[in-house]
Short mmCIF file of C-alpha atoms and ligand atoms in Angstrom, two decimals:
data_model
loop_
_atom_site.label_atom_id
_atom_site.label_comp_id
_atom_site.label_asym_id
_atom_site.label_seq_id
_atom_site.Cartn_x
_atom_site.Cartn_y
_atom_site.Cartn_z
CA UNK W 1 0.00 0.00 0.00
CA UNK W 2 0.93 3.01 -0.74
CA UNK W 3 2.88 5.37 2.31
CA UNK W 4 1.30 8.44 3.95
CA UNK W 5 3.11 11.79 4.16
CA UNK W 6 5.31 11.63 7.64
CA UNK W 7 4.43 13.90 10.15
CA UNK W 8 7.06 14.87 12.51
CA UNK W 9 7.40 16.63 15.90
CA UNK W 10 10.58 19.23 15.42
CA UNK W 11 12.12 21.82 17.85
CA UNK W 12 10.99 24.65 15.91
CA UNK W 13 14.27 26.92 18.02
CA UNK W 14 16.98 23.80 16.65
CA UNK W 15 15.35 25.13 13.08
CA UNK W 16 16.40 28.80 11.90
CA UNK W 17 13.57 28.99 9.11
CA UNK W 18 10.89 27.29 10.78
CA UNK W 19 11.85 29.92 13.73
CA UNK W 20 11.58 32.90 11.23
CA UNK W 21 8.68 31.52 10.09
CA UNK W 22 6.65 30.88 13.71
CA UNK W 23 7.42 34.78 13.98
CA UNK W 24 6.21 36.02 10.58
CA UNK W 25 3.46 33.90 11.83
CA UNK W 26 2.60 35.55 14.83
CA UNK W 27 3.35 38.95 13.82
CA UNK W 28 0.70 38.35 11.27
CA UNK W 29 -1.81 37.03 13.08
CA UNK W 30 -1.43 36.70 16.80
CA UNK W 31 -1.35 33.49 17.67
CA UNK W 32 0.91 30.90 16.95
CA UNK W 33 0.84 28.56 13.92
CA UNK W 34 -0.54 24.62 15.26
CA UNK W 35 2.01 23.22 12.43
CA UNK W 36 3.87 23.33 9.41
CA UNK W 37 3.67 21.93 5.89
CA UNK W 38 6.59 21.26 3.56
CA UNK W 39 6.45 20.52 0.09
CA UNK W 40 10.25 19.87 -1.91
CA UNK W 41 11.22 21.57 -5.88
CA UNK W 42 12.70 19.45 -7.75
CA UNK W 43 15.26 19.05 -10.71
CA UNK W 44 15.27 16.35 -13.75
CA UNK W 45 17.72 14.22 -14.48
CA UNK W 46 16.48 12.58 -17.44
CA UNK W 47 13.57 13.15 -19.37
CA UNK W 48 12.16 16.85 -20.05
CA UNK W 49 9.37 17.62 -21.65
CA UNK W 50 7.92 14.09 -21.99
CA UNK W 51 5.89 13.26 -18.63
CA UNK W 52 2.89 15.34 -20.60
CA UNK W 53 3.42 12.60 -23.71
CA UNK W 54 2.96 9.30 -21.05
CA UNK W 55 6.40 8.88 -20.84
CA UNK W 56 8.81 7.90 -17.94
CA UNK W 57 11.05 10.84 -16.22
CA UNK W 58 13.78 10.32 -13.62
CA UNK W 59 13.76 13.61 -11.34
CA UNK W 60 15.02 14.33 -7.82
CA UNK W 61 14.01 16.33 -5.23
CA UNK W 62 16.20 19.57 -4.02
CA UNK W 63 16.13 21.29 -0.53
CA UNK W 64 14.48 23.81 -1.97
CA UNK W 65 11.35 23.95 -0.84
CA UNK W 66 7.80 25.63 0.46
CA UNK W 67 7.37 25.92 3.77
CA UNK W 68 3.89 26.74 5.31
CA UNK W 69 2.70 27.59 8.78
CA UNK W 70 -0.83 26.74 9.20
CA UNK W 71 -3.36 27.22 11.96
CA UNK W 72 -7.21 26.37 11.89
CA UNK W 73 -10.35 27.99 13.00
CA UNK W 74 -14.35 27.84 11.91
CA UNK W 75 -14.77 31.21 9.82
CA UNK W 76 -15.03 29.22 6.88
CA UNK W 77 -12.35 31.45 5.66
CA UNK W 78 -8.85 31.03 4.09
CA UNK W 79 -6.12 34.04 5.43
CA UNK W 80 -3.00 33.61 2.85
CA UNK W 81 0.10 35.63 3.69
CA UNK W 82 3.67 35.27 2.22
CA UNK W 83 7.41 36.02 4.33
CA UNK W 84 7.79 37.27 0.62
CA UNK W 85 6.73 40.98 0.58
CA UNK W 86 6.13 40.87 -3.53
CA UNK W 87 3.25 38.32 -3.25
CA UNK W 88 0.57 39.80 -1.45
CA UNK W 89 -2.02 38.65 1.56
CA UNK W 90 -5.41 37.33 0.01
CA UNK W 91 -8.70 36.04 1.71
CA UNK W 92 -11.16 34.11 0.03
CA UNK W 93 -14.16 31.90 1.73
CA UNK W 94 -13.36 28.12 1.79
CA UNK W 95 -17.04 28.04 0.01
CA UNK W 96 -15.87 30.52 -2.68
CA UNK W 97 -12.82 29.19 -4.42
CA UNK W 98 -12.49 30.44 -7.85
CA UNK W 99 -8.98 30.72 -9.78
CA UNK W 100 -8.52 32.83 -12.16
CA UNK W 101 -5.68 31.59 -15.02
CA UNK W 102 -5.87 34.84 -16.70
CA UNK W 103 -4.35 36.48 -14.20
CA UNK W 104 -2.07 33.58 -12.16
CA UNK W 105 -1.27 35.61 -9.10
CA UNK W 106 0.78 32.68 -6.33
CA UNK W 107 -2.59 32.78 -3.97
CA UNK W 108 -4.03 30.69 -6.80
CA UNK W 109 -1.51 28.40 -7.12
CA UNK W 110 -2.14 27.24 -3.23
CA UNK W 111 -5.84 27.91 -4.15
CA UNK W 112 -5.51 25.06 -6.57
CA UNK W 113 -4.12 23.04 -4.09
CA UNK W 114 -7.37 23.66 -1.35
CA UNK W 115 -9.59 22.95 -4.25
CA UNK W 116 -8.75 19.70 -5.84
CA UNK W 117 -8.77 18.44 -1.97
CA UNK W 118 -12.04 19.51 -1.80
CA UNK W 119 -13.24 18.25 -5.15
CA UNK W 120 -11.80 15.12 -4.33
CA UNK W 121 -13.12 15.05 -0.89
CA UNK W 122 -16.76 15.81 -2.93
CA UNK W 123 -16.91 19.35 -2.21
CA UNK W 124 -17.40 19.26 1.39
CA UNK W 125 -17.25 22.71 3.54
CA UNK W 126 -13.60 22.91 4.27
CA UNK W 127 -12.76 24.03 7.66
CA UNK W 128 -11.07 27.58 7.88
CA UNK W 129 -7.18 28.30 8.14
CA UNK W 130 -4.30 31.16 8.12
CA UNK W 131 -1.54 30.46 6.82
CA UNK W 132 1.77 32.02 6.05
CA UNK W 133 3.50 31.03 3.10
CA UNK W 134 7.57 30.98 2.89
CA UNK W 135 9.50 29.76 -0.06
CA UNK W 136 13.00 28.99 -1.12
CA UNK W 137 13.07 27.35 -4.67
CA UNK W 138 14.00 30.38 -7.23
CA UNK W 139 10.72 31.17 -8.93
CA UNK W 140 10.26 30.32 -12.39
CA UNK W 141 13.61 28.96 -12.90
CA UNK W 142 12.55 25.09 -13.69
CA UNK W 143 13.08 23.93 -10.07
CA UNK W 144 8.91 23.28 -9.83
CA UNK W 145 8.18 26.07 -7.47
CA UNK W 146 4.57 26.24 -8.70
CA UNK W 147 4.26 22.57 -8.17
CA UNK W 148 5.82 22.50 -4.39
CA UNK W 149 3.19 25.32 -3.72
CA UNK W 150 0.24 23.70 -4.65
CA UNK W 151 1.27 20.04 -3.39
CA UNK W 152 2.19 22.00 0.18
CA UNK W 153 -1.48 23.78 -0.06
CA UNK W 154 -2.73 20.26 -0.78
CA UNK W 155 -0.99 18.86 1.96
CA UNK W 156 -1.97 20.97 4.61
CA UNK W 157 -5.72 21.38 3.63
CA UNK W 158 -5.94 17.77 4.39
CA UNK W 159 -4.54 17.97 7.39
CA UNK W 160 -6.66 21.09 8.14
CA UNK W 161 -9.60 18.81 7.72
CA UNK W 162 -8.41 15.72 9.33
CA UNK W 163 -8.48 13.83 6.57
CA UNK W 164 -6.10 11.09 5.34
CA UNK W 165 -5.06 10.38 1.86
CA UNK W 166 -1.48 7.98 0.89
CA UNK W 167 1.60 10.04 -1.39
CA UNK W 168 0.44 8.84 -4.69
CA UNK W 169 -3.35 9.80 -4.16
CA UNK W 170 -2.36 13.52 -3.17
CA UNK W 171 0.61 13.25 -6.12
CA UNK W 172 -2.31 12.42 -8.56
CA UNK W 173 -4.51 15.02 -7.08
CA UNK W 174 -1.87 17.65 -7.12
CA UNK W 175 -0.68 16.96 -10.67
CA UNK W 176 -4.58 17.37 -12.27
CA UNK W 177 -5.43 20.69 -9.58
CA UNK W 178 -2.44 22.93 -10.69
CA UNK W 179 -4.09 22.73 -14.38
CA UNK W 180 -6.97 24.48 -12.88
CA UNK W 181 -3.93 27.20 -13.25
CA UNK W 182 -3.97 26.78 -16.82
CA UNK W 183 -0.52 24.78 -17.34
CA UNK W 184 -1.49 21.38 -18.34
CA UNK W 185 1.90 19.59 -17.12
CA UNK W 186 2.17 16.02 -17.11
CA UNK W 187 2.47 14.90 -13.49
CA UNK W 188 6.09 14.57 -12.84
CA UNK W 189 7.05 17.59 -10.56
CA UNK W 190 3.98 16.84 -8.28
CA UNK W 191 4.55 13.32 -7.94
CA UNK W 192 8.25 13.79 -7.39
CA UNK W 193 7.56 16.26 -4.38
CA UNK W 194 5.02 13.98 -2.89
CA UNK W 195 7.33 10.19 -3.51
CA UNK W 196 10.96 11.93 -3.10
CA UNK W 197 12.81 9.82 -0.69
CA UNK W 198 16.79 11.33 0.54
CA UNK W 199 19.29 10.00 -1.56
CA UNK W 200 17.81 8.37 -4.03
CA UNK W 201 16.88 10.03 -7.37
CA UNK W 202 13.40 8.27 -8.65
CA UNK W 203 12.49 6.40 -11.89
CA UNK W 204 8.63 8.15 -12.31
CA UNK W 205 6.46 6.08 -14.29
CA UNK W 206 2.44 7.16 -15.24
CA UNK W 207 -0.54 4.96 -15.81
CA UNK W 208 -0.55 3.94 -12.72
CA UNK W 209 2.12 6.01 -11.16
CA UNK W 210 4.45 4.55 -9.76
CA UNK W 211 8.09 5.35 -8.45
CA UNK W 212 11.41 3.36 -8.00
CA UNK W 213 14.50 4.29 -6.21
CA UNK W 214 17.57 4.82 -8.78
CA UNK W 215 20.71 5.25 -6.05
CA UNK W 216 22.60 8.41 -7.27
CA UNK W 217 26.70 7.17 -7.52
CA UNK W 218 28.23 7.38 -3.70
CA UNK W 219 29.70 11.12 -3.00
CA UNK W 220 27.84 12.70 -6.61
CA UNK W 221 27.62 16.03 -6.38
CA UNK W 222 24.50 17.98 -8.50
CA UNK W 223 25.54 21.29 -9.15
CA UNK W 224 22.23 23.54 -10.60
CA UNK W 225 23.06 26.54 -12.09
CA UNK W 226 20.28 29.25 -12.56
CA UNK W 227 20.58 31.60 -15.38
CA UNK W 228 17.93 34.16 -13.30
CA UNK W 229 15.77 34.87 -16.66
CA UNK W 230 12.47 34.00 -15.60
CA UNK W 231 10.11 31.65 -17.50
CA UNK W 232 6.67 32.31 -16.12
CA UNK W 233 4.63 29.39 -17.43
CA UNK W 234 0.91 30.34 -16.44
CA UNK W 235 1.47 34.12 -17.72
CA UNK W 236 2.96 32.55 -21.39
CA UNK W 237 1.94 29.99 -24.07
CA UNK W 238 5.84 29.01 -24.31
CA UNK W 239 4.64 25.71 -22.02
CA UNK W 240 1.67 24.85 -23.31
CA UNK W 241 2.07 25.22 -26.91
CA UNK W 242 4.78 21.92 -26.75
CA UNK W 243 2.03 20.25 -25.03
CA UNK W 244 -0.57 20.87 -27.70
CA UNK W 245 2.27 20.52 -30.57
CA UNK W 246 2.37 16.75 -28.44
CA UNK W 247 -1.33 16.15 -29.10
CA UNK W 248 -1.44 17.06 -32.34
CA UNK W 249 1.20 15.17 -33.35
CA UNK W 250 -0.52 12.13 -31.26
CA UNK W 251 -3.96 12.59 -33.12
CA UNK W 252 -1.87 12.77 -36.99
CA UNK W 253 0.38 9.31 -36.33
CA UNK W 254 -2.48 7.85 -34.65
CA UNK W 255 -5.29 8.67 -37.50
CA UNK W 256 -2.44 7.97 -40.27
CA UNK W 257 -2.09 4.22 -38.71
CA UNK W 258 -5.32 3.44 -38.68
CA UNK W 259 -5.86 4.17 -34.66
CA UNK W 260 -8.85 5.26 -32.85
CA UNK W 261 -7.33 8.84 -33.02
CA UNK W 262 -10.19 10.39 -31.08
CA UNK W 263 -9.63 8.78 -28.09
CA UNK W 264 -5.56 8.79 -28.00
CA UNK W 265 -4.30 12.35 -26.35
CA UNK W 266 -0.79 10.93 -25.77
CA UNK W 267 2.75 10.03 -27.82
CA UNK W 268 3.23 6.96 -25.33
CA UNK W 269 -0.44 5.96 -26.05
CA UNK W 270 0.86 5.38 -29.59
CA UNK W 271 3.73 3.60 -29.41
CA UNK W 272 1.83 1.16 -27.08
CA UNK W 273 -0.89 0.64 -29.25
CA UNK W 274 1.45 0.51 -32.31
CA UNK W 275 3.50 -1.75 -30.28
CA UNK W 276 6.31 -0.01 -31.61
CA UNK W 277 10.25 0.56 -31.21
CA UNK W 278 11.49 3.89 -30.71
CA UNK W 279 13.13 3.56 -34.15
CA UNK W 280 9.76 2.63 -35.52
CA UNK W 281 8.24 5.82 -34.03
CA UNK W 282 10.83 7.84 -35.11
CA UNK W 283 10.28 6.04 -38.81
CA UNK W 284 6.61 6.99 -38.57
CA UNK W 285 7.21 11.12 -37.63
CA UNK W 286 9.55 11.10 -40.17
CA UNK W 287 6.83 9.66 -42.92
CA UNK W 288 3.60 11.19 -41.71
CA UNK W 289 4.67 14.58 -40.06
CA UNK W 290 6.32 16.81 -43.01
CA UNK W 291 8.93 19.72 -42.31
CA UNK W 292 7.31 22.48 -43.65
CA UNK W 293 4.48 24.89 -41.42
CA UNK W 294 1.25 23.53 -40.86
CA UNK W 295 -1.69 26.03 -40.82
CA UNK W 296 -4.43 24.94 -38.56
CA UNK W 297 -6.46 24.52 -41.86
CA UNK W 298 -4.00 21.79 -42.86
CA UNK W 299 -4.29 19.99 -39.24
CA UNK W 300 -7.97 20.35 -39.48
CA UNK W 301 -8.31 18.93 -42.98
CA UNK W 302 -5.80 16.17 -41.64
CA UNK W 303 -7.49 15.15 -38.94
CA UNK W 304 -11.24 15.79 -40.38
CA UNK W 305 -12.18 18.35 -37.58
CA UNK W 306 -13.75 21.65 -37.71
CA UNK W 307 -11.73 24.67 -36.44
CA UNK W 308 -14.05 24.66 -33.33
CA UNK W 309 -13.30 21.30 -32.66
CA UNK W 310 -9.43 22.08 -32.35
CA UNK W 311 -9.84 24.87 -29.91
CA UNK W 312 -12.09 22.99 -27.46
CA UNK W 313 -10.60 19.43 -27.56
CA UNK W 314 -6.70 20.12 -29.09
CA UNK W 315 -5.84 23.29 -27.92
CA UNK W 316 -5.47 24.80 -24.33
CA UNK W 317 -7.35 28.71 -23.62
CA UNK W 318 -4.13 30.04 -23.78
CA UNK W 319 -3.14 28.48 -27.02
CA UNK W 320 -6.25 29.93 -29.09
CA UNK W 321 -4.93 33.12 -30.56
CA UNK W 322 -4.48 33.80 -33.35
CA UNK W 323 -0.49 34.49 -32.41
CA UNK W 324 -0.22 30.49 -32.12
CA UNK W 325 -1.25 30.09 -36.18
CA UNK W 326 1.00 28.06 -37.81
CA UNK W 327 2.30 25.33 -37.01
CA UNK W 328 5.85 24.06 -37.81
CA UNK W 329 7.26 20.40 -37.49
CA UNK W 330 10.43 20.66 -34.95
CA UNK W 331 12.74 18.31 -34.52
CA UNK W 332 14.86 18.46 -31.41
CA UNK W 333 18.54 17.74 -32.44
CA UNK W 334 19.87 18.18 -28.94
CA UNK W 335 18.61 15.06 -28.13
CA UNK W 336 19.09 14.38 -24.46
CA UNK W 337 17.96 11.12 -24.62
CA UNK W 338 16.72 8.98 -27.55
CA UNK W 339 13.17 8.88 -26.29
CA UNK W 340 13.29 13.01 -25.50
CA UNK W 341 14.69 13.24 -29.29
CA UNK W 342 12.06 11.23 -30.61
CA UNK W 343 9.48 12.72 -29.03
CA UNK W 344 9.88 16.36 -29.33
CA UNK W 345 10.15 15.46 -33.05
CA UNK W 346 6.16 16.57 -33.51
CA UNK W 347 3.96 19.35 -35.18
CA UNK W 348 5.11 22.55 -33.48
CA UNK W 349 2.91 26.08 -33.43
CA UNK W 350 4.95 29.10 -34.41
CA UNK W 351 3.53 32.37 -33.73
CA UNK W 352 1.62 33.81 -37.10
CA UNK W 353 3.95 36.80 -38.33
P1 LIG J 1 8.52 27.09 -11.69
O1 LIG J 1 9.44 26.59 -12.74
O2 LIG J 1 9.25 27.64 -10.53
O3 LIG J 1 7.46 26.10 -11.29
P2 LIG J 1 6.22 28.60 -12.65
O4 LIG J 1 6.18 29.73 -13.61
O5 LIG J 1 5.50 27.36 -13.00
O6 LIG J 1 7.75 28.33 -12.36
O7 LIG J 1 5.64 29.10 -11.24
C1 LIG J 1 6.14 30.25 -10.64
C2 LIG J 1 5.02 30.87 -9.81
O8 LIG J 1 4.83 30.11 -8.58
C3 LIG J 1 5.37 32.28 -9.32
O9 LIG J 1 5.06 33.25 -10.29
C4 LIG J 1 4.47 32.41 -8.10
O10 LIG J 1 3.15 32.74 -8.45
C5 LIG J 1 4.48 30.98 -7.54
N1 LIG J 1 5.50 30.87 -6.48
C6 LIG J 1 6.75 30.39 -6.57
N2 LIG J 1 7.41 30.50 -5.38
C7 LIG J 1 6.55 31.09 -4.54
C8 LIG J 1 6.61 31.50 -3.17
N3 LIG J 1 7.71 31.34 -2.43
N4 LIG J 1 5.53 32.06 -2.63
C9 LIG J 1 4.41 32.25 -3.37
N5 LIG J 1 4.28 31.88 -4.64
C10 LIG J 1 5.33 31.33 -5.23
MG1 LIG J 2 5.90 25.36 -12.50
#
């Protein structure tokens, strides 16, 4: 069966940041918080871009991490502060939660977390709570800040409600919730917060997830460099465009071997059905998928579909414009690793000039 997240007693005055954070905590609201909830970043090893096509990733988790101090009371209401000064305090009633992906301010992100416990919980009342919010993963650089926020927000709003759920239940929950965002990622940074273990980097597999310990070589050191330009992927396309260049590409090989296109939405779905090599896949791109700019006219006529039918069941809100026009098949000559090569070889939208 599948573990529970621990829960620890710590001596919050041993503990410099959970110290600084009690005080924030108390300065804020006047009492002190009844406990804390941590949720890990995370960095890839192997693998990026590909957890949204079905396909295994091997990431680790980093110290970095989000840090909340929580305490509970019956107003019904939820009191969100940050140690941060740039992301400001927000109140919204437990009954009330709404997120707004036009305009992904970090409340929503933990907002997202609240909610998919409560959708999964079958929209009871949730209990109310304060919390203060303190974070140490660089924002927007690829270390899954977004993703440690709502899987902390997750976290504690079970606890908040006495409620129970194992790792990979609140991994699964986490990874659908923080689309409510508008980022339709694939799973891996929520499930590798949740199933990290210390020392051991871990082998993430989908459909059912499932993790596996891969020991990291005795004294390795992981050096992560951060460039500091920002990629904010709820505010931009950039993310979701590659995962709608995915589907599209999924729906074309699937329809041009005969599949039941409709119902495939990923790469990996393919190659299973196909029961095909990576060579054969590759094969396939290369002799269905041609190199020149696709308009969406082509990938309707291709695929039969009407150009409502692409926006509602291919494309994501954010994705709709008429900026994301053509479309361009990309193949990724980098090639981290043969699968990451083969699959970012798909139909790729290039902003209309
Ligand atoms: P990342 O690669 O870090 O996941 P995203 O663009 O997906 O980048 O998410 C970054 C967003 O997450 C920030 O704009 C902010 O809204 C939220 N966030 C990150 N760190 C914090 C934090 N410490 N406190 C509040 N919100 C945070
Ligand atoms: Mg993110």
């Amino acid at each position: 069966m599948a573990a529970h997240p621990p829960k620890t007693k710590i001596l919050i005055s041993a503990n410099k940041r959970l110290q600084n954070l009690k005080e924030a905590f108390e300065k804020k609201y006047g009492e002190a918080p009844l406990f804390y909830a941590q949720a890990p970043g995370r960095v890839n090893l192997i693998g990026e871009h590909i957890d949204y096509c079905g396909y295994a990733v091997l990431p680790m988790a980093i110290e970095q991490s989000i840090l909340a101090a929580v305490t509970v009371n019956d107003s019904k209401k939820i009191y969100l502060a940050n140690t941060e000064p740039k992301y400001k305090d927000f109140t919204v009633s437990s009954e009330d939660i709404e997120i707004d992906k036009d305009n992904p301010q970090w409340y929503y992100y933990f907002l997202c977390g609240v909610k998919g416990i409560q959708e999964h919980l079958g929209k009871v009342p949730l209990s109310g709570m304060k919390c203060v919010v303190d974070g140490t993963i660089p924002a927007s650089s690829g270390l899954s800040s977004s993703s440690a926020l709502v899987c902390c927000a997750a976290l504690l709003t079970m606890e908040v409600n006495h409620k129970s759920l194992n790792k990979v239940a609140l991994a699964e929950i986490s990874a659908k919730c923080e689309r409510y965002i508008g980022t339709e990622g694939g799973g891996m940074d929520q499930s590798i917060s949740f199933l990290a273990e210390e020392g051991t980097a871990k082998l993430i597999e989908f459909h059912p997830l499932r993790a596996s310990d891969v020991r990291l070589p005795e004294g390795a050191v992981f050096v992560i460099s951060n460039c500091c330009v920002e990629m904010n992927k709820a505010a931009t396309s950039h993310f979701n465009i590659r995962v709608v260049e995915c589907r599209i590409a999924t729906k074309m090989l699937a329809k041009a071997r005969g599949l039941e296109w409709g119902r495939l939405l990923k790469l990996s779905q393919v190659q299973t059905e196909l029961e095909a090599s990576l060579e054969e896949m590759l094969r396939l791109v290369a002799e269905v998928l041609h190199p020149e700019p696709y308009s969406r006219e082509e990938v309707c006529k291709v695929l039969g579909i009407t150009t409502e039918q692409l926006c509602t069941d291919l494309l994501s809100p954010n994705t709709h414009a008429d900026g994301a026009g053509k479309l361009v098949v990309y193949t990724n000559q980098c090639g981290r690793s043969r699968q990451a090569s083969c699959l970012h070889q798909s139909v790729r939208t290039e902003p209309a000039s």
